[in-house]
C-alpha positions as YAML, in Angstrom:
chain: A
units: angstrom
residues:
- id: 1
  name: MET
  ca: [18.00, 9.71, -4.20]
- id: 2
  name: LEU
  ca: [18.98, 8.29, -0.83]
- id: 3
  name: GLY
  ca: [15.60, 9.29, 0.60]
- id: 4
  name: VAL
  ca: [13.77, 7.61, -2.29]
- id: 5
  name: ALA
  ca: [15.79, 4.41, -1.77]
- id: 6
  name: TYR
  ca: [15.06, 4.50, 1.97]
- id: 7
  name: ALA
  ca: [11.32, 5.04, 1.39]
- id: 8
  name: ILE
  ca: [11.08, 2.25, -1.18]
- id: 9
  name: SER
  ca: [13.05, -0.06, 1.13]
- id: 10
  name: ALA
  ca: [10.61, 0.66, 3.97]
- id: 11
  name: LEU
  ca: [7.71, -0.09, 1.62]
- id: 12
  name: LEU
  ca: [9.29, -3.34, 0.40]
- id: 13
  name: ILE
  ca: [10.13, -4.63, 3.89]
- id: 14
  name: ALA
  ca: [6.50, -4.05, 4.92]
- id: 15
  name: TRP
  ca: [5.34, -5.82, 1.74]
- id: 16
  name: LEU
  ca: [7.65, -8.78, 2.37]
- id: 17
  name: THR
  ca: [6.54, -9.07, 6.01]
- id: 18
  name: GLY
  ca: [2.86, -9.06, 5.05]
- id: 19
  name: SER
  ca: [3.41, -11.66, 2.32]
- id: 20
  name: LEU
  ca: [5.34, -14.01, 4.63]
- id: 21
  name: LEU
  ca: [2.65, -13.53, 7.29]
- id: 22
  name: ILE
  ca: [-0.06, -14.47, 4.79]
- id: 23
  name: GLU
  ca: [1.91, -17.62, 3.94]
- id: 24
  name: ARG
  ca: [2.25, -18.57, 7.61]
- id: 25
  name: LEU
  ca: [-1.48, -18.00, 8.22]
- id: 26
  name: CYS
  ca: [-2.30, -20.19, 5.22]
- id: 27
  name: VAL
  ca: [-0.06, -22.95, 6.60]
- id: 28
  name: LEU
  ca: [-1.69, -22.74, 10.03]
- id: 29
  name: GLY
  ca: [-5.16, -22.82, 8.48]
- id: 30
  name: ARG
  ca: [-4.22, -25.58, 6.02]
- id: 31
  name: PHE
  ca: [-5.26, -23.26, 3.22]
- id: 32
  name: ARG
  ca: [-3.62, -23.62, -0.19]
- id: 33
  name: SER
  ca: [-1.75, -20.53, -1.32]
- id: 34
  name: ASN
  ca: [0.57, -19.46, -4.10]
- id: 35
  name: THR
  ca: [3.28, -16.84, -4.40]
- id: 36
  name: ALA
  ca: [1.21, -14.36, -6.43]
- id: 37
  name: MET
  ca: [-1.70, -14.50, -4.00]
- id: 38
  name: SER
  ca: [0.63, -14.12, -1.00]
- id: 39
  name: LEU
  ca: [2.33, -11.10, -2.58]
- id: 40
  name: GLY
  ca: [-0.92, -9.49, -3.72]
- id: 41
  name: THR
  ca: [-2.76, -9.82, -0.42]
- id: 42
  name: GLY
  ca: [0.39, -9.47, 1.68]
- id: 43
  name: PHE
  ca: [0.99, -5.92, 0.46]
- id: 44
  name: PHE
  ca: [-2.19, -4.66, 2.11]
- id: 45
  name: LEU
  ca: [-1.65, -6.64, 5.32]
- id: 46
  name: GLY
  ca: [1.94, -5.42, 5.52]
- id: 47
  name: ALA
  ca: [0.85, -1.82, 4.97]
- id: 48
  name: PHE
  ca: [-1.56, -2.05, 7.90]
- id: 49
  name: VAL
  ca: [1.07, -3.63, 10.16]
- id: 50
  name: HIS
  ca: [3.48, -0.84, 9.20]
- id: 51
  name: TYR
  ca: [0.82, 1.80, 9.91]
- id: 52
  name: PHE
  ca: [0.00, 0.32, 13.33]
- id: 53
  name: LEU
  ca: [3.65, 0.15, 14.41]
- id: 54
  name: PHE
  ca: [4.57, 3.60, 13.12]
- id: 55
  name: GLU
  ca: [1.54, 5.39, 14.57]
- id: 56
  name: ASN
  ca: [2.13, 3.92, 18.02]
- id: 57
  name: ALA
  ca: [5.89, 4.51, 17.94]
- id: 58
  name: ALA
  ca: [5.32, 8.14, 16.86]
- id: 59
  name: ARG
  ca: [3.43, 8.79, 20.10]
- id: 60
  name: PHE
  ca: [6.67, 8.38, 22.05]
- id: 61
  name: LEU
  ca: [9.43, 9.13, 19.50]
- id: 62
  name: ASP
  ca: [10.04, 11.69, 16.80]
- id: 63
  name: PHE
  ca: [9.03, 10.67, 13.28]
- id: 64
  name: ARG
  ca: [12.44, 9.52, 12.05]
- id: 65
  name: ALA
  ca: [13.12, 7.47, 15.17]
- id: 66
  name: ALA
  ca: [9.62, 5.97, 14.93]
- id: 67
  name: LEU
  ca: [10.20, 5.00, 11.30]
- id: 68
  name: LEU
  ca: [13.59, 3.46, 12.09]
- id: 69
  name: THR
  ca: [12.02, 1.48, 14.95]
- id: 70
  name: THR
  ca: [9.26, 0.26, 12.64]
- id: 71
  name: PHE
  ca: [11.80, -0.65, 9.98]
- id: 72
  name: VAL
  ca: [13.84, -2.72, 12.47]
- id: 73
  name: VAL
  ca: [10.77, -4.47, 13.93]
- id: 74
  name: LEU
  ca: [9.40, -5.37, 10.50]
- id: 75
  name: GLY
  ca: [12.82, -6.55, 9.34]
- id: 76
  name: PHE
  ca: [13.14, -8.80, 12.39]
- id: 77
  name: CYS
  ca: [9.60, -10.17, 11.85]
- id: 78
  name: ALA
  ca: [10.36, -10.87, 8.18]
- id: 79
  name: LEU
  ca: [13.54, -12.71, 9.17]
- id: 80
  name: VAL
  ca: [11.67, -14.84, 11.74]
- id: 81
  name: LEU
  ca: [8.86, -15.61, 9.30]
- id: 82
  name: TRP
  ca: [11.34, -16.56, 6.59]
- id: 83
  name: TRP
  ca: [13.26, -18.79, 9.05]
- id: 84
  name: THR
  ca: [10.11, -20.62, 10.21]
- id: 85
  name: ARG
  ca: [9.16, -21.11, 6.57]
- id: 86
  name: ARG
  ca: [12.09, -23.50, 6.21]
- id: 87
  name: PHE
  ca: [10.67, -25.84, 8.85]
- id: 88
  name: ASN
  ca: [6.98, -25.74, 7.95]
- id: 89
  name: SER
  ca: [6.11, -26.99, 4.50]
- id: 90
  name: PRO
  ca: [2.93, -25.44, 3.08]
- id: 91
  name: PRO
  ca: [-0.05, -27.64, 2.21]
- id: 92
  name: GLU
  ca: [-0.02, -29.27, -1.18]
- id: 93
  name: GLN
  ca: [-0.60, -26.70, -3.89]
- id: 94
  name: LEU
  ca: [-3.65, -26.79, -6.09]
- id: 95
  name: GLU
  ca: [-2.48, -27.64, -9.58]
- id: 96
  name: ALA
  ca: [-4.10, -25.40, -12.17]
- id: 97
  name: PRO
  ca: [-3.86, -26.34, -15.84]
- id: 98
  name: LEU
  ca: [-0.73, -24.95, -17.47]
- id: 99
  name: ALA
  ca: [-0.19, -24.30, -21.13]
- id: 100
  name: GLY
  ca: [2.95, -25.80, -22.62]
- id: 101
  name: LYS
  ca: [4.19, -22.46, -23.92]
- id: 102
  name: PRO
  ca: [3.11, -18.88, -23.13]
- id: 103
  name: SER
  ca: [0.50, -17.85, -25.69]
- id: 104
  name: LEU
  ca: [0.32, -14.58, -27.59]
- id: 105
  name: LEU
  ca: [-2.73, -13.57, -25.54]
- id: 106
  name: LEU
  ca: [-0.71, -13.98, -22.34]
- id: 107
  name: TRP
  ca: [2.03, -11.64, -23.57]
- id: 108
  name: VAL
  ca: [-0.51, -9.13, -24.87]
- id: 109
  name: ALA
  ca: [-2.26, -8.99, -21.47]
- id: 110
  name: ILE
  ca: [1.08, -8.61, -19.66]
- id: 111
  name: GLY
  ca: [2.13, -5.87, -22.09]
- id: 112
  name: LEU
  ca: [-1.12, -3.96, -21.63]
- id: 113
  name: MET
  ca: [-0.81, -4.15, -17.84]
- id: 114
  name: GLY
  ca: [2.77, -2.91, -18.12]
- id: 115
  name: LEU
  ca: [1.56, -0.01, -20.26]
- id: 116
  name: HIS
  ca: [-1.10, 0.86, -17.65]
- id: 117
  name: LEU
  ca: [1.51, 0.82, -14.88]
- id: 118
  name: ALA
  ca: [3.93, 2.93, -16.93]
- id: 119
  name: LEU
  ca: [1.27, 5.59, -17.56]
- id: 120
  name: THR
  ca: [0.31, 5.46, -13.87]
- id: 121
  name: ALA
  ca: [3.95, 5.99, -12.87]
- id: 122
  name: ILE
  ca: [4.23, 8.99, -15.23]
- id: 123
  name: GLU
  ca: [1.09, 10.56, -13.75]
- id: 124
  name: ILE
  ca: [2.27, 9.98, -10.17]
- id: 125
  name: LEU
  ca: [5.77, 11.38, -10.78]
- id: 126
  name: HIS
  ca: [4.66, 14.47, -12.73]
- id: 127
  name: ARG
  ca: [1.25, 15.47, -11.31]
- id: 128
  name: PRO
  ca: [0.98, 16.95, -7.79]
- id: 129
  name: VAL
  ca: [-1.77, 15.70, -5.49]
- id: 130
  name: PHE
  ca: [-4.96, 16.31, -7.45]
- id: 131
  name: PRO
  ca: [-7.25, 19.01, -5.89]
- id: 132
  name: TRP
  ca: [-10.21, 16.83, -4.99]
- id: 133
  name: ASP
  ca: [-10.93, 14.89, -1.78]
- id: 134
  name: ALA
  ca: [-7.32, 13.70, -1.76]
- id: 135
  name: TRP
  ca: [-6.09, 17.26, -1.37]
- id: 136
  name: HIS
  ca: [-8.89, 18.49, 0.91]
- id: 137
  name: HIS
  ca: [-8.97, 15.58, 3.36]
- id: 138
  name: TRP
  ca: [-6.42, 12.78, 3.15]
- id: 139
  name: MET
  ca: [-3.16, 14.41, 2.08]
- id: 140
  name: TYR
  ca: [-3.89, 17.70, 3.82]
- id: 141
  name: ARG
  ca: [-3.81, 15.87, 7.15]
- id: 142
  name: ALA
  ca: [-0.56, 14.05, 6.28]
- id: 143
  name: LYS
  ca: [1.14, 17.27, 5.16]
- id: 144
  name: ALA
  ca: [0.04, 19.14, 8.29]
- id: 145
  name: TRP
  ca: [1.39, 16.35, 10.49]
- id: 146
  name: TYR
  ca: [4.68, 16.28, 8.62]
- id: 147
  name: LEU
  ca: [5.20, 20.05, 8.83]
- id: 148
  name: SER
  ca: [4.13, 20.28, 12.48]
- id: 149
  name: GLY
  ca: [6.17, 17.23, 13.51]
- id: 150
  name: GLU
  ca: [3.37, 15.51, 15.41]
- id: 151
  name: ILE
  ca: [0.29, 13.38, 14.86]
- id: 152
  name: SER
  ca: [-2.48, 15.53, 16.28]
- id: 153
  name: ALA
  ca: [-6.26, 15.68, 16.16]
- id: 154
  name: MET
  ca: [-7.90, 18.22, 13.88]
- id: 155
  name: ASP
  ca: [-11.04, 20.32, 14.22]
- id: 156
  name: ASP
  ca: [-14.06, 19.81, 12.02]
- id: 157
  name: VAL
  ca: [-14.49, 22.83, 9.74]
- id: 158
  name: THR
  ca: [-18.05, 23.43, 10.95]
- id: 159
  name: ALA
  ca: [-16.89, 23.58, 14.57]
- id: 160
  name: TRP
  ca: [-13.99, 25.81, 13.53]
- id: 161
  name: ALA
  ca: [-16.44, 28.13, 11.73]
- id: 162
  name: ARG
  ca: [-18.45, 28.43, 14.96]
- id: 163
  name: GLY
  ca: [-15.31, 29.48, 16.81]
- id: 164
  name: GLU
  ca: [-14.94, 26.19, 18.66]
- id: 165
  name: ILE
  ca: [-11.19, 25.98, 18.06]
- id: 166
  name: LYS
  ca: [-9.26, 23.18, 19.75]
- id: 167
  name: SER
  ca: [-6.50, 22.53, 17.21]
- id: 168
  name: GLN
  ca: [-4.34, 24.63, 14.92]
- id: 169
  name: TYR
  ca: [-5.67, 22.68, 11.91]
- id: 170
  name: ALA
  ca: [-9.21, 22.05, 10.65]
- id: 171
  name: LEU
  ca: [-10.62, 20.00, 7.77]
- id: 172
  name: ALA
  ca: [-13.95, 18.71, 6.56]
- id: 173
  name: GLY
  ca: [-12.94, 15.05, 6.90]
- id: 174
  name: ALA
  ca: [-11.78, 15.27, 10.50]
- id: 175
  name: HIS
  ca: [-13.71, 12.05, 11.22]
- id: 176
  name: TYR
  ca: [-12.01, 10.10, 8.41]
- id: 177
  name: PRO
  ca: [-9.82, 7.08, 9.31]
- id: 178
  name: VAL
  ca: [-6.12, 7.90, 9.69]
- id: 179
  name: PHE
  ca: [-4.54, 4.90, 7.94]
- id: 180
  name: LEU
  ca: [-4.05, 6.69, 4.61]
- id: 181
  name: PRO
  ca: [-2.60, 9.97, 5.91]
- id: 182
  name: THR
  ca: [-0.34, 8.04, 8.28]
- id: 183
  name: THR
  ca: [0.93, 5.97, 5.34]
- id: 184
  name: ALA
  ca: [1.66, 9.16, 3.40]
- id: 185
  name: LEU
  ca: [3.32, 10.59, 6.51]
- id: 186
  name: TRP
  ca: [5.80, 7.76, 7.10]
- id: 187
  name: PHE
  ca: [6.64, 7.64, 3.39]
- id: 188
  name: SER
  ca: [7.44, 11.37, 3.49]
- id: 189
  name: VAL
  ca: [9.50, 10.92, 6.64]
- id: 190
  name: ALA
  ca: [11.50, 8.23, 4.82]
- id: 191
  name: LEU
  ca: [11.94, 10.57, 1.84]
- id: 192
  name: GLY
  ca: [13.17, 13.30, 4.16]
- id: 193
  name: GLN
  ca: [10.84, 15.87, 2.60]
- id: 194
  name: TRP
  ca: [7.23, 16.48, 1.69]
- id: 195
  name: SER
  ca: [6.83, 15.82, -2.03]
- id: 196
  name: GLU
  ca: [3.48, 16.45, -3.73]
- id: 197
  name: THR
  ca: [4.35, 13.74, -6.26]
- id: 198
  name: LEU
  ca: [6.55, 11.11, -4.61]
- id: 199
  name: VAL
  ca: [4.18, 10.82, -1.64]
- id: 200
  name: ASN
  ca: [1.85, 8.88, -3.95]
- id: 201
  name: LEU
  ca: [4.36, 6.17, -4.93]
- id: 202
  name: PRO
  ca: [2.67, 3.58, -2.64]
- id: 203
  name: TYR
  ca: [-0.30, 3.79, -5.03]
- id: 204
  name: LEU
  ca: [1.85, 2.34, -7.80]
- id: 205
  name: ALA
  ca: [2.60, -0.58, -5.47]
- id: 206
  name: CYS
  ca: [-1.17, -0.86, -4.89]
- id: 207
  name: GLY
  ca: [-1.67, -1.40, -8.61]
- id: 208
  name: ILE
  ca: [0.99, -4.12, -8.78]
- id: 209
  name: ALA
  ca: [-0.44, -5.82, -5.70]
- id: 210
  name: LEU
  ca: [-3.96, -5.75, -7.14]
- id: 211
  name: ALA
  ca: [-2.77, -7.45, -10.33]
- id: 212
  name: LEU
  ca: [-0.82, -10.10, -8.41]
- id: 213
  name: GLY
  ca: [-3.72, -10.71, -6.05]
- id: 214
  name: VAL
  ca: [-6.28, -11.22, -8.83]
- id: 215
  name: PHE
  ca: [-3.87, -13.45, -10.75]
- id: 216
  name: GLY
  ca: [-3.06, -15.54, -7.66]
- id: 217
  name: ILE
  ca: [-6.67, -15.94, -6.56]
- id: 218
  name: ALA
  ca: [-7.69, -16.91, -10.09]
- id: 219
  name: ARG
  ca: [-4.92, -19.52, -10.19]
- id: 220
  name: GLN
  ca: [-6.12, -20.88, -6.86]
- id: 221
  name: ALA
  ca: [-9.54, -21.27, -8.42]
- id: 222
  name: GLY
  ca: [-7.95, -23.60, -10.95]
- id: 223
  name: VAL
  ca: [-7.98, -21.47, -14.10]
- id: 224
  name: SER
  ca: [-5.12, -21.36, -16.60]
- id: 225
  name: ARG
  ca: [-2.24, -18.90, -16.59]
- id: 226
  name: VAL
  ca: [-3.65, -17.09, -19.62]
- id: 227
  name: THR
  ca: [-7.14, -16.70, -18.16]
- id: 228
  name: ALA
  ca: [-5.76, -15.51, -14.81]
- id: 229
  name: THR
  ca: [-3.57, -12.91, -16.56]
- id: 230
  name: VAL
  ca: [-6.49, -11.68, -18.68]
- id: 231
  name: LEU
  ca: [-8.63, -11.37, -15.53]
- id: 232
  name: ALA
  ca: [-5.91, -9.24, -13.91]
- id: 233
  name: TYR
  ca: [-5.79, -7.04, -17.02]
- id: 234
  name: LEU
  ca: [-9.59, -6.67, -17.05]
- id: 235
  name: LEU
  ca: [-9.35, -5.23, -13.53]
- id: 236
  name: PHE
  ca: [-6.68, -2.77, -14.72]
- id: 237
  name: SER
  ca: [-8.80, -1.76, -17.69]
- id: 238
  name: LEU
  ca: [-11.61, -0.43, -15.50]
- id: 239
  name: PRO
  ca: [-11.56, 3.38, -15.86]
- id: 240
  name: LEU
  ca: [-12.32, 3.97, -12.17]
- id: 241
  name: ILE
  ca: [-9.39, 1.76, -11.12]
- id: 242
  name: GLY
  ca: [-7.09, 3.63, -13.53]
- id: 243
  name: ALA
  ca: [-8.29, 7.01, -12.25]
- id: 244
  name: HIS
  ca: [-7.70, 6.16, -8.60]
- id: 245
  name: LEU
  ca: [-4.24, 4.82, -9.37]
- id: 246
  name: SER
  ca: [-3.12, 7.72, -11.58]
- id: 247
  name: LEU
  ca: [-4.87, 10.54, -9.69]
- id: 248
  name: ALA
  ca: [-3.63, 9.10, -6.42]
- id: 249
  name: GLY
  ca: [-4.39, 10.32, -2.93]
- id: 250
  name: GLN
  ca: [-7.77, 8.85, -1.99]
- id: 251
  name: ALA
  ca: [-8.63, 5.71, -0.06]
- id: 252
  name: ASP
  ca: [-10.69, 3.97, -2.78]
- id: 253
  name: ILE
  ca: [-7.87, 1.91, -4.28]
- id: 254
  name: TRP
  ca: [-6.88, 0.63, -0.85]
- id: 255
  name: MET
  ca: [-10.51, -0.34, -0.24]
- id: 256
  name: ALA
  ca: [-10.54, -2.13, -3.61]
- id: 257
  name: GLY
  ca: [-7.45, -4.08, -2.61]
- id: 258
  name: LEU
  ca: [-8.91, -5.06, 0.74]
...
């Protein structure tokens, strides 16, 4: 349980840092923002900042020391961003029409999104990494790095088949970007073990961030609370979005968020 708490804390501190950074960028650019939009978009920015710091620190330190360094740096950045927030007021918010009382449709949409997230959480916690591209390319690389204790290059399987062996590992997606496997790697390091289920918990956060982002952007566009919530639910109701959240391990849901 301590490892789970540590991993979730690392995820949340990255999320908070990204959200505060989005707010500061909006202030500097005189762009109107709101809390939901900052949280929704900040998750993805924070995840990339975390990835960049951890990958570079891991070149010089072991994984646990690299994660601790990243955790401290992100915590310090979040503290600085929060402190500067007190002295820089954001631009005047765009006032979207508000209903006097939450309508039934609003609560129905929120309830349906909660149901989607609950089912997603059940799938993530009970189903190992699904044997498709996630298992063959993305998570294979993360697991190999975790077990070997280093971030190393991998051979392409066609080169390996020809006997051109340069690394102890080979995979078909050797040319794929390393953001996703590195994210799975640092989450596993925080957990203190490789878990075929818990390694996908960041995908649940992806779903929450997507909903917040769509809601916040819709509110910025001036639509009502009810309409913005329904729009967020409509995104959740797309079968492909649900599949990539529940059968986690691929990069598609991160691309959707970006």
